[in-house]
Tab-separated table of C-alpha atoms in Angstrom:
chain	number	residue	atom	x	y	z
A	1	UNK	CA	0.000	0.000	0.000
A	2	UNK	CA	1.192	3.511	-0.784
A	3	UNK	CA	2.006	5.925	2.033
A	4	UNK	CA	-0.887	8.216	3.015
A	5	UNK	CA	-0.771	11.814	1.723
A	6	UNK	CA	0.838	14.280	4.109
A	7	UNK	CA	-2.058	16.760	4.038
A	8	UNK	CA	-5.662	16.228	5.045
A	9	UNK	CA	-8.337	15.605	2.434
A	10	UNK	CA	-11.086	18.206	2.071
A	11	UNK	CA	-14.310	17.524	3.983
A	12	UNK	CA	-17.500	18.720	2.233
A	13	UNK	CA	-20.936	18.111	3.723
A	14	UNK	CA	-19.567	15.456	6.043
A	15	UNK	CA	-17.957	13.470	3.210
A	16	UNK	CA	-14.306	13.308	2.227
A	17	UNK	CA	-13.623	14.833	-1.184
A	18	UNK	CA	-10.565	13.419	-2.910
A	19	UNK	CA	-8.826	15.746	-5.341
A	20	UNK	CA	-6.570	14.933	-8.241
A	21	UNK	CA	-3.732	16.608	-6.373
A	22	UNK	CA	-4.255	14.132	-3.512
A	23	UNK	CA	-3.845	11.237	-5.933
A	24	UNK	CA	-0.704	12.847	-7.373
A	25	UNK	CA	0.770	13.412	-3.909
A	26	UNK	CA	0.157	9.810	-2.846
A	27	UNK	CA	1.569	8.462	-6.119
A	28	UNK	CA	4.603	10.747	-5.938
A	29	UNK	CA	3.901	12.469	-9.228
A	30	UNK	CA	2.147	15.549	-10.625
A	31	UNK	CA	-1.594	16.188	-11.188
A	32	UNK	CA	-0.941	16.439	-14.925
A	33	UNK	CA	0.479	12.912	-14.966
A	34	UNK	CA	-2.637	11.712	-13.133
A	35	UNK	CA	-4.682	13.358	-15.911
A	36	UNK	CA	-2.641	11.570	-18.566
A	37	UNK	CA	-3.361	8.230	-16.888
A	38	UNK	CA	-7.084	8.949	-16.525
A	39	UNK	CA	-7.523	10.226	-20.078
A	40	UNK	CA	-5.107	7.892	-21.836
A	41	UNK	CA	-2.971	10.825	-22.975
A	42	UNK	CA	-2.076	13.082	-24.616
A	43	UNK	CA	1.381	12.174	-23.250
A	44	UNK	CA	2.625	8.718	-22.444
A	45	UNK	CA	3.270	7.605	-18.877
A	46	UNK	CA	5.843	5.047	-17.741
A	47	UNK	CA	4.193	1.792	-16.701
A	48	UNK	CA	5.640	1.938	-13.173
A	49	UNK	CA	4.265	5.456	-12.693
A	50	UNK	CA	0.925	4.465	-14.188
A	51	UNK	CA	0.596	1.587	-11.729
A	52	UNK	CA	1.385	3.913	-8.809
A	53	UNK	CA	-1.317	6.317	-9.979
A	54	UNK	CA	-3.878	3.525	-10.352
A	55	UNK	CA	-3.013	2.200	-6.895
A	56	UNK	CA	-3.451	5.685	-5.413
A	57	UNK	CA	-6.813	6.088	-7.155
A	58	UNK	CA	-8.013	2.791	-5.720
A	59	UNK	CA	-6.660	3.487	-2.222
A	60	UNK	CA	-8.239	6.946	-2.009
A	61	UNK	CA	-11.452	6.011	-3.812
A	62	UNK	CA	-10.945	8.893	-6.240
A	63	UNK	CA	-13.760	9.555	-8.733
A	64	UNK	CA	-13.188	12.090	-11.542
A	65	UNK	CA	-15.668	14.951	-11.820
A	66	UNK	CA	-17.808	13.806	-14.748
A	67	UNK	CA	-19.382	17.221	-15.361
A	68	UNK	CA	-16.029	18.981	-15.481
A	69	UNK	CA	-14.633	16.276	-17.752
A	70	UNK	CA	-17.596	16.643	-20.099
A	71	UNK	CA	-17.079	20.409	-20.276
A	72	UNK	CA	-13.391	19.982	-21.131
A	73	UNK	CA	-14.192	17.405	-23.801
A	74	UNK	CA	-17.185	19.414	-25.107
A	75	UNK	CA	-19.296	16.280	-24.655
A	76	UNK	CA	-22.219	15.232	-22.483
A	77	UNK	CA	-21.321	11.517	-22.559
A	78	UNK	CA	-24.941	10.742	-23.459
A	79	UNK	CA	-26.376	9.049	-26.543
A	80	UNK	CA	-29.946	8.819	-27.812
A	81	UNK	CA	-31.870	5.880	-29.264
A	82	UNK	CA	-35.272	6.081	-30.969
A	83	UNK	CA	-37.082	2.808	-31.739
A	84	UNK	CA	-40.441	2.272	-33.499
A	85	UNK	CA	-42.053	0.120	-30.790
A	86	UNK	CA	-40.508	-0.386	-27.367
A	87	UNK	CA	-43.157	-3.001	-26.503
A	88	UNK	CA	-41.919	-5.270	-29.303
A	89	UNK	CA	-39.470	-7.776	-27.751
A	90	UNK	CA	-37.162	-7.446	-30.760
A	91	UNK	CA	-36.661	-3.728	-30.194
A	92	UNK	CA	-36.532	-4.226	-26.421
A	93	UNK	CA	-33.693	-6.733	-26.768
A	94	UNK	CA	-31.916	-4.524	-29.297
A	95	UNK	CA	-32.234	-1.498	-26.990
A	96	UNK	CA	-30.832	-3.452	-24.076
A	97	UNK	CA	-27.830	-4.566	-26.119
A	98	UNK	CA	-27.165	-0.997	-27.296
A	99	UNK	CA	-27.456	0.314	-23.732
A	100	UNK	CA	-24.940	-2.234	-22.481
A	101	UNK	CA	-22.452	-1.490	-25.266
A	102	UNK	CA	-22.872	2.276	-24.797
A	103	UNK	CA	-22.352	1.938	-21.044
A	104	UNK	CA	-19.177	-0.056	-21.651
A	105	UNK	CA	-17.873	2.903	-23.685
A	106	UNK	CA	-18.714	5.339	-20.873
A	107	UNK	CA	-21.994	6.691	-22.269
A	108	UNK	CA	-25.463	6.967	-20.759
A	109	UNK	CA	-28.272	6.061	-23.182
A	110	UNK	CA	-31.568	7.954	-23.492
A	111	UNK	CA	-34.382	6.002	-25.196
A	112	UNK	CA	-37.481	7.220	-27.043
A	113	UNK	CA	-40.389	5.324	-28.611
A	114	UNK	CA	-41.678	6.699	-31.925
A	115	UNK	CA	-44.663	4.300	-32.114
A	116	UNK	CA	-43.930	4.051	-35.867
A	117	UNK	CA	-44.966	7.712	-36.191
A	118	UNK	CA	-42.679	10.057	-38.122
A	119	UNK	CA	-43.843	13.202	-36.286
A	120	UNK	CA	-43.281	11.605	-32.893
A	121	UNK	CA	-39.875	10.400	-34.061
A	122	UNK	CA	-38.968	13.949	-35.103
A	123	UNK	CA	-40.001	15.265	-31.686
A	124	UNK	CA	-37.734	12.772	-29.940
A	125	UNK	CA	-34.809	13.567	-32.220
A	126	UNK	CA	-35.266	17.296	-31.635
A	127	UNK	CA	-35.490	16.724	-27.874
A	128	UNK	CA	-32.326	14.641	-27.799
A	129	UNK	CA	-30.485	17.202	-29.917
A	130	UNK	CA	-31.624	19.974	-27.562
A	131	UNK	CA	-30.161	17.949	-24.702
A	132	UNK	CA	-26.900	17.886	-26.652
A	133	UNK	CA	-26.480	14.140	-26.916
A	134	UNK	CA	-23.154	13.218	-28.454
A	135	UNK	CA	-24.756	10.885	-30.989
A	136	UNK	CA	-27.958	9.146	-32.006
A	137	UNK	CA	-29.078	5.637	-32.905
A	138	UNK	CA	-32.213	5.587	-35.033
A	139	UNK	CA	-34.498	2.800	-36.210
A	140	UNK	CA	-36.456	4.880	-38.752
A	141	UNK	CA	-40.237	4.888	-38.381
A	142	UNK	CA	-42.674	4.697	-41.283
A	143	UNK	CA	-42.795	7.953	-43.197
A	144	UNK	CA	-40.562	10.527	-44.872
A	145	UNK	CA	-37.939	10.857	-42.090
A	146	UNK	CA	-38.957	14.373	-41.129
A	147	UNK	CA	-36.065	14.629	-38.678
A	148	UNK	CA	-33.433	14.449	-41.434
A	149	UNK	CA	-33.080	18.230	-41.734
A	150	UNK	CA	-32.652	18.541	-37.959
A	151	UNK	CA	-29.942	15.885	-37.958
A	152	UNK	CA	-28.062	17.438	-40.852
A	153	UNK	CA	-28.264	20.928	-39.362
A	154	UNK	CA	-27.063	19.767	-35.940
A	155	UNK	CA	-24.156	17.797	-37.424
A	156	UNK	CA	-24.593	15.284	-34.608
A	157	UNK	CA	-23.299	11.826	-35.579
A	158	UNK	CA	-26.012	9.222	-36.081
A	159	UNK	CA	-26.361	5.600	-37.089
A	160	UNK	CA	-29.418	3.704	-38.296
A	161	UNK	CA	-30.277	0.130	-37.399
A	162	UNK	CA	-32.691	-2.377	-38.938
A	163	UNK	CA	-33.613	0.081	-41.716
A	164	UNK	CA	-31.130	2.070	-43.784
A	165	UNK	CA	-31.101	5.656	-45.023
A	166	UNK	CA	-28.825	4.978	-47.968
A	167	UNK	CA	-25.787	7.196	-48.499
A	168	UNK	CA	-26.608	9.594	-45.655
A	169	UNK	CA	-25.674	7.823	-42.425
A	170	UNK	CA	-23.967	4.571	-41.471
A	171	UNK	CA	-26.400	1.672	-41.193
A	172	UNK	CA	-26.087	-1.643	-39.384
A	173	UNK	CA	-28.434	-4.295	-40.755
A	174	UNK	CA	-28.748	-8.063	-40.888
A	175	UNK	CA	-29.016	-10.357	-43.896
A	176	UNK	CA	-32.813	-10.390	-44.057
A	177	UNK	CA	-32.901	-11.967	-47.512
A	178	UNK	CA	-30.459	-14.718	-46.593
A	179	UNK	CA	-32.206	-15.477	-43.316
A	180	UNK	CA	-35.628	-15.770	-44.947
A	181	UNK	CA	-34.131	-17.931	-47.688
A	182	UNK	CA	-32.597	-20.299	-45.116
A	183	UNK	CA	-35.833	-20.580	-43.123
A	184	UNK	CA	-37.939	-21.279	-46.222
A	185	UNK	CA	-35.422	-23.764	-47.590
A	186	UNK	CA	-35.510	-25.560	-44.245
A	187	UNK	CA	-39.304	-25.897	-44.492
A	188	UNK	CA	-38.857	-27.321	-47.985
A	189	UNK	CA	-36.369	-29.842	-46.597
A	190	UNK	CA	-39.110	-30.999	-44.224
A	191	UNK	CA	-41.200	-31.856	-47.294
A	192	UNK	CA	-43.513	-28.846	-47.160
A	193	UNK	CA	-44.746	-27.677	-50.556
A	194	UNK	CA	-47.483	-25.141	-49.803
A	195	UNK	CA	-45.407	-22.586	-47.933
A	196	UNK	CA	-47.215	-19.314	-47.340
A	197	UNK	CA	-45.591	-16.102	-46.153
A	198	UNK	CA	-46.945	-13.858	-43.416
A	199	UNK	CA	-44.943	-10.691	-44.030
A	200	UNK	CA	-44.618	-7.340	-42.329
A	201	UNK	CA	-45.776	-3.953	-43.681
A	202	UNK	CA	-44.990	-3.315	-47.333
A	203	UNK	CA	-43.210	-0.017	-46.627
A	204	UNK	CA	-40.692	-1.546	-44.203
A	205	UNK	CA	-37.403	-2.551	-45.819
A	206	UNK	CA	-36.634	-5.652	-43.695
A	207	UNK	CA	-40.122	-7.026	-44.328
A	208	UNK	CA	-39.733	-6.767	-48.091
A	209	UNK	CA	-36.217	-8.229	-48.016
A	210	UNK	CA	-37.624	-11.224	-46.137
A	211	UNK	CA	-40.381	-11.634	-48.713
A	212	UNK	CA	-37.719	-11.621	-51.429
A	213	UNK	CA	-35.778	-14.333	-49.593
A	214	UNK	CA	-38.923	-16.453	-49.274
A	215	UNK	CA	-39.608	-16.054	-52.995
A	216	UNK	CA	-36.047	-16.987	-53.945
A	217	UNK	CA	-36.085	-20.154	-51.854
A	218	UNK	CA	-39.410	-21.263	-53.325
A	219	UNK	CA	-38.207	-20.633	-56.867
A	220	UNK	CA	-34.974	-22.544	-56.238
A	221	UNK	CA	-37.075	-25.373	-54.818
A	222	UNK	CA	-39.137	-25.608	-58.004
A	223	UNK	CA	-42.232	-23.882	-56.604
A	224	UNK	CA	-43.893	-20.885	-58.253
A	225	UNK	CA	-43.928	-18.131	-55.583
A	226	UNK	CA	-46.962	-16.387	-57.093
A	227	UNK	CA	-48.998	-19.549	-56.522
A	228	UNK	CA	-48.365	-19.334	-52.765
A	229	UNK	CA	-50.222	-17.143	-50.268
A	230	UNK	CA	-48.522	-13.854	-49.336
A	231	UNK	CA	-50.132	-11.819	-46.566
A	232	UNK	CA	-48.920	-8.463	-45.235
A	233	UNK	CA	-49.716	-7.422	-41.667
A	234	UNK	CA	-48.210	-5.219	-38.941
A	235	UNK	CA	-45.496	-6.710	-36.745
A	236	UNK	CA	-47.404	-7.867	-33.671
A	237	UNK	CA	-49.116	-10.840	-32.040
A	238	UNK	CA	-52.668	-9.677	-32.685
A	239	UNK	CA	-51.873	-9.011	-36.347
A	240	UNK	CA	-50.280	-12.450	-36.660
A	241	UNK	CA	-53.261	-14.099	-35.013
A	242	UNK	CA	-55.809	-12.335	-37.236
A	243	UNK	CA	-53.862	-13.050	-40.416
A	244	UNK	CA	-53.451	-16.716	-39.528
A	245	UNK	CA	-57.174	-17.154	-38.850
A	246	UNK	CA	-57.860	-15.912	-42.380
A	247	UNK	CA	-55.020	-17.796	-44.086
A	248	UNK	CA	-55.902	-21.089	-42.412
A	249	UNK	CA	-59.582	-20.789	-43.336
A	250	UNK	CA	-58.769	-21.195	-47.042
A	251	UNK	CA	-60.046	-24.264	-48.883
A	252	UNK	CA	-56.464	-25.321	-49.567
A	253	UNK	CA	-54.646	-24.102	-46.519
A	254	UNK	CA	-50.841	-23.964	-46.450
A	255	UNK	CA	-48.874	-26.778	-44.869
A	256	UNK	CA	-46.220	-24.318	-43.671
A	257	UNK	CA	-45.858	-20.586	-43.068
A	258	UNK	CA	-42.723	-18.500	-43.082
A	259	UNK	CA	-43.544	-15.675	-40.661
A	260	UNK	CA	-41.591	-12.416	-40.871
A	261	UNK	CA	-41.292	-11.902	-37.092
A	262	UNK	CA	-41.429	-13.920	-33.895
A	263	UNK	CA	-44.131	-11.612	-32.529
A	264	UNK	CA	-46.424	-12.431	-35.452
A	265	UNK	CA	-45.553	-16.115	-35.090
A	266	UNK	CA	-46.748	-16.108	-31.464
A	267	UNK	CA	-50.149	-15.012	-32.747
A	268	UNK	CA	-50.065	-17.686	-35.438
A	269	UNK	CA	-49.462	-20.370	-32.811
A	270	UNK	CA	-52.523	-19.164	-30.901
A	271	UNK	CA	-54.678	-19.336	-34.035
A	272	UNK	CA	-53.401	-22.829	-34.826
A	273	UNK	CA	-54.355	-24.037	-31.349
A	274	UNK	CA	-57.829	-22.479	-31.507
A	275	UNK	CA	-58.493	-24.114	-34.868
A	276	UNK	CA	-57.608	-27.519	-33.456
A	277	UNK	CA	-54.586	-27.949	-35.700
A	278	UNK	CA	-51.323	-29.500	-34.575
A	279	UNK	CA	-48.012	-27.708	-35.115
A	280	UNK	CA	-45.859	-28.932	-36.787
A	281	UNK	CA	-47.792	-32.012	-37.976
A	282	UNK	CA	-50.475	-30.078	-39.860
A	283	UNK	CA	-48.754	-26.704	-40.081
A	284	UNK	CA	-45.017	-26.067	-39.831
A	285	UNK	CA	-43.795	-22.603	-38.849
A	286	UNK	CA	-40.482	-20.780	-39.175
A	287	UNK	CA	-40.061	-17.147	-38.209
A	288	UNK	CA	-37.502	-14.365	-37.872
A	289	UNK	CA	-35.785	-12.371	-35.069
A	290	UNK	CA	-34.754	-14.854	-32.392
A	291	UNK	CA	-36.240	-13.118	-29.351
A	292	UNK	CA	-35.912	-14.941	-26.036
A	293	UNK	CA	-39.629	-15.782	-25.880
A	294	UNK	CA	-39.270	-17.990	-28.978
A	295	UNK	CA	-37.569	-20.622	-26.806
A	296	UNK	CA	-40.583	-20.958	-24.524
A	297	UNK	CA	-43.550	-21.261	-26.889
A	298	UNK	CA	-45.151	-24.674	-27.436
A	299	UNK	CA	-43.656	-25.921	-29.632
A	300	UNK	CA	-40.520	-23.799	-29.569
A	301	UNK	CA	-40.197	-21.531	-32.592
A	302	UNK	CA	-37.740	-22.308	-35.328
A	303	UNK	CA	-36.447	-18.839	-36.067
A	304	UNK	CA	-33.743	-16.803	-37.741
A	305	UNK	CA	-31.614	-15.465	-34.898
A	306	UNK	CA	-30.550	-11.835	-35.129
A	307	UNK	CA	-27.143	-11.162	-33.489
A	308	UNK	CA	-28.279	-8.513	-30.991
A	309	UNK	CA	-24.894	-8.155	-29.315
A	310	UNK	CA	-23.025	-7.823	-32.611
A	311	UNK	CA	-25.595	-5.352	-33.949
A	312	UNK	CA	-25.150	-3.167	-30.889
A	313	UNK	CA	-21.381	-3.442	-30.928
A	314	UNK	CA	-21.172	-2.472	-34.599
A	315	UNK	CA	-23.566	0.469	-34.164
A	316	UNK	CA	-21.698	1.826	-31.141
A	317	UNK	CA	-18.403	1.372	-32.981
A	318	UNK	CA	-19.658	3.406	-35.956
A	319	UNK	CA	-20.838	6.175	-33.641
A	320	UNK	CA	-17.647	6.280	-31.571
A	321	UNK	CA	-15.599	6.502	-34.781
A	322	UNK	CA	-17.596	9.559	-35.818
A	323	UNK	CA	-17.038	11.119	-32.388
A	324	UNK	CA	-13.278	10.729	-32.691
A	325	UNK	CA	-10.914	13.472	-33.877
A	326	UNK	CA	-10.570	14.340	-37.552
A	327	UNK	CA	-12.873	14.167	-40.532
A	328	UNK	CA	-15.082	11.155	-41.135
A	329	UNK	CA	-14.323	9.419	-44.435
A	330	UNK	CA	-17.058	9.366	-47.048
A	331	UNK	CA	-17.242	5.579	-46.849
A	332	UNK	CA	-18.176	5.881	-43.174
A	333	UNK	CA	-21.781	6.256	-44.418
A	334	UNK	CA	-21.592	2.661	-45.565
A	335	UNK	CA	-24.092	-0.070	-44.781
A	336	UNK	CA	-22.818	-3.002	-42.741
A	337	UNK	CA	-24.780	-6.248	-43.103
A	338	UNK	CA	-24.313	-8.873	-40.390
A	339	UNK	CA	-24.971	-12.599	-40.871
A	340	UNK	CA	-27.868	-14.379	-39.179
A	341	UNK	CA	-28.338	-17.954	-38.005
A	342	UNK	CA	-31.213	-20.401	-38.317
A	343	UNK	CA	-32.198	-21.823	-34.921
A	344	UNK	CA	-34.101	-25.109	-35.279
A	345	UNK	CA	-36.775	-25.981	-32.746
A	346	UNK	CA	-40.043	-27.896	-32.765
A	347	UNK	CA	-42.319	-25.655	-34.852
A	348	UNK	CA	-40.749	-26.785	-38.135
A	349	UNK	CA	-40.676	-30.487	-37.316
A	350	UNK	CA	-37.237	-30.722	-35.725
A	351	UNK	CA	-36.731	-32.167	-32.249
A	352	UNK	CA	-37.685	-29.509	-29.712
A	353	UNK	CA	-35.095	-28.789	-26.981
A	354	UNK	CA	-36.645	-29.049	-23.528
A	355	UNK	CA	-37.049	-26.190	-21.083
A	356	UNK	CA	-35.603	-23.490	-23.298
A	357	UNK	CA	-32.245	-25.253	-23.474
A	358	UNK	CA	-29.581	-24.055	-25.895
A	359	UNK	CA	-31.011	-24.698	-29.377
A	360	UNK	CA	-29.495	-26.608	-32.226
A	361	UNK	CA	-28.185	-24.107	-34.749
A	362	UNK	CA	-27.318	-24.042	-38.402
A	363	UNK	CA	-24.746	-21.674	-39.893
């Protein structure tokens, strides 16, 4: 243990306040060297000195003044995130992953829910900008992106997720086409030939990419996509339930459905049970997103797993790069597409893991 500082620490409101000079005195160095250790520069510090400073910080319980540090750095150390529906487990899990990655980088995350409304989204963006967030994550809502002018005027770095704004801001997406293709192909491998698609809204990019993947897999399997049922509905359990009741009432009902989201698929499972059908014997189901609840349905949902942690890590990385010194290269507005993974459970006809155990996966 280092020797105690020779002068008393300042007492404020009954609590001991440790100053940077106290750390420097205990470590036998200068306050500026303590600053270099805390901030990682701008000058290098010998490893032996650095270890003495860190030991002094731990011994004294020193905590840097976050407000003062923010003022010096001209940052608030806060980020904003706007999602279309915070009640949707997909966006809830994505938000949690982004919060954890932001926190690991030293940022506090503020979260807003646009409810898929462009005006509400604009209000949140304007509010976050007024609070001087250092950067924004945006899952664009339906509509014309009315907040674009505000973002461009503020020059605040921003990144989109799930849905891209091509050529304007970095975007982190997943391979929606490839995931839908893999899920549909898997249903074909189970011998299903009347594979319908319950898609999301027609003006949402991921939904249409998933429809395209479904079509491609059918065509490659020798099935005419236009001869199969395609139904568009909002992402949600009630919408999935209502759509399934209609689709399954047809004279020649499908023997499988590729569902564009796990939330919709939960509603489909309810409709199947009410109609007295057995999943997967009479109707196989594969869906998309990989939310935690998919493990606990009966049967468990075969689903395309989105890499929530990797999505968050990539988005935070793009934002932190923009916050760094120097100009951002033009190619920083690129779109990054992450791979997905098919998780096989009981709804497609595979053996269902018990109790939400780790699922069998397919690259």
